[in-house]
Amino acid sequence: MEMDDTQMQTPPFEGINILDFTWTGTGPFSLNPLAFYGATIIKVESRERPDALRSLGPFKDGVAAPEQSYYFAYCQTGKRYNITLNMSHPEAKELVKRLVVWADIVADSYATGTMEKWGLDYDNLKKIKPDIIMLRTCMHGHTGPLAGHHGQGFILTALSGVDSILGWPDRPPAGAFGALTDFIAPQFNSVCLIAALDYRRRTGKGQYIDQSQHEAAMQLITPLILDYTANQRDLTPRCNRLDNAAPHGIYRCRGDDIWCAIAVFTDDEWKSFCRIIGQPALAKDSKFATLSQRKQNEDELDRIVEEWTVKHSPREVMDLMQAARVAAGVVADARDQAEDPQLMHYNFFEEREHPVIGKIPFYHGPCFRLSETPYEIGRATMIGEHNEYVFTELLGLSDEEWARLMAEGVI
Amino acid sequence: MGKLSKKSTVSNNEGMLSPYRVLDLTDQRGYLSGKLFGDLGADVIKMETPEGDPGRSLGPFYHDIPDPEKSLYWMGFNTNKRGITLNIKRKKGQEIFKQLCRTADFIIESFNPGYMDKLGLGYSTLSEINPGIIMASITGFGQDGPYKDYKAPDIVLWALSGLGFVTGDPDRPPISPGYPISYFFSAIQAVIGSLIALYSRGITGRGQYIDAVTLLGLAWATGPEVQGLWPTNKQIVKRTGRIWPRPQVRASGEVSYIDVPLIYPCKDGSVKFFPFVEPGMLPSTNGLTQWVVEDGMASETLQYVDWSTWNWQTVTQDAVDEIVESFSRFFMNHTKSELWNGAQERGIQLYPVFTPTDMLEFPQLTVRQYWEEVEHPELGDNIVYPGAFTKLSDGSCKIRRRAPLIGEHNEEIYFGELGLSKEELVLLKQDRII
């Protein structure tokens, strides 16, 4: 497709301004895609209570310092300006109002109470800027008895059913690794925010988005909820098995704690599989010839599969199987992931230099690629890093006033 | 229970995306994409092969009857769509598809890379017909790169992304979700990309193509705990099941871990609690500690612990184990609901591990009218669904209609909108084009 260079280089969200009161994972992840494509974000922190992730490791050199958290850095790969405001100070509230006038989107990720206390609830924002778009995301949404409830994604996986699908039938669930809802919920928010920007462009109307991260995360298991509401059947963990495939699982490979995934759906794939493991006769064995036979004898089948996989590296298994059109993949550890040729092909993880952390290689952009519009990623900001720029150049305060506000602890 | 939705079979396209039309060619990997468009008001036309979409064979099934019109998997992810049948492998079907493209804004598909091109329906062809068209492809590995033609079921992507290795109990193999969720990490991303393209189209007047890659979405979701310590400290994070290890990194770069459970068994199930002491979480940890002390279950260490000076970088495993032991005994002495109710009173961040039974009884969801009862006249029944994925001030994110039956809107669209004659429709049907 041909376009002239100027069109190609104009980021679509250039001129879209976001006042960012979010912290931890979900909020920043919701806004990052807009920043990747040109939106300007001002992140508001306070010196007394910085972003909670700044105190969550892993840390550079193991030092629990605010500018050394890899966790914080990972969530802030959309370019931002960073300012500090002491919101308990009356003058800070006046400054914020001016930033609301500047903003197209105001976002926060607090439970009900904090934005209200600061006079920044939607009704107030609308008075300052009638077409403002407000994104609020918290555990349970901003209505109902749990509106003021504090929580976090490491445990929200429990309420949303994500933990219950990750376990063995004979044990309590192992649960999700990490705060998986912090990676589910924000995707819905990005969708809503961009739709709201388009809606405002067409109608001149703003929008209020009230996300319960719990409600958003449950969307992924809708069929399992319907199985309960329509069939009264509750969820039981099934681990690595799937109704319409066998073998389907994670199998031990050569070495210590080394694994591969294999999934065989069709009888043709089964024949190829048997050929590769050097047992073509198995394909006709009446215990395994059809999917239903393989499901019936799945324990025995899994043992046969593993007798072969333990003699191979996961890379060999994947290459041999995929060459024969059978689904298989390395169970990648951090090193495999860092060296994965497909992730590298997409240049997914990129290195950026941070003034305190130094070079770290896990900055990332969007999880898709647009054919015509490039994206840009940034590095994590430091507390108050852009106070001078934002308050003097953007808001036009004099140097003297800026110095006074600093001295009096307003910013 | 939410209010009965009387609109489930009525066309009502109000919503933020209501001026737009989406042609949805996805299979189960991408159903959620079209559904999100529909939830926000777009006119989504789900296109199926004349015999019905393959995803209709996925269970669970309504009343356990394996019938293409009774797949709860299909129903769950195809609400807010109209449905037509069309065989795009046939020339006549391709002509009709191209006609539909003229009035569409978005196309979403989840075929193997290159499939649409092979049919002569690739982005370059379609953009000639409609320069504004925005087309998104959802695949496991993407349209390009060394893995592009690899088979990519959920478990394989889960494995390669890095999530597999860190999920599960240490004494057993790694696990994948017993219910596939990998593709949701590209299905939603495809919508984000499409909407960025829409916003861009407002400036340039031209559409574009979106390559939504599941592997990227899942690799992102492994997070900094996995990725942070490999490049810097050459440390491989392993699966630890219910335990969440907190790294202690020495100045030498050497890393060791303090093991803290996240999930604890209780009297009638499991609960999830983490003794964070980071800002904002101190009251929660103090709250539980005090409760355990009041119950007489606290060891001496826990009774006198000062969480405000707690430092995960310097604590010993012995100290943590002693505290965990007190917590564990305390939890085993209570039910999920006792723990949840007490946690609410005391401001403790503790959640029971829920299955759908618990979800349907959760008062917060009822008060927020999360559940929507959707009419299924064809089943003579109403079914309760998870409702809007978010709450908008105008209430426009909601279920407007149940998932379509096979070819339910053929007449409405082919006859009513494309202007085909009834005779033509009959011929197309006989010829198995629709």
PDB file of C-alpha atoms in Angstrom, chain A residues 103 134 158 327 406-407:
ATOM      1  CA  ALA A 103      -6.661  16.381  29.091  1.00  0.00           C
ATOM      2  CA  MET A 134     -12.946   9.063  32.209  1.00  0.00           C
ATOM      3  CA  ALA A 158      -9.076 -16.396  42.573  1.00  0.00           C
ATOM      4  CA  ALA A 327       1.417 -29.375  16.880  1.00  0.00           C
ATOM      5  CA  MET A 406       8.401  22.846  45.072  1.00  0.00           C
ATOM      6  CA  ALA A 407       9.603  24.520  48.256  1.00  0.00           C
TER       7      ALA A 407
END
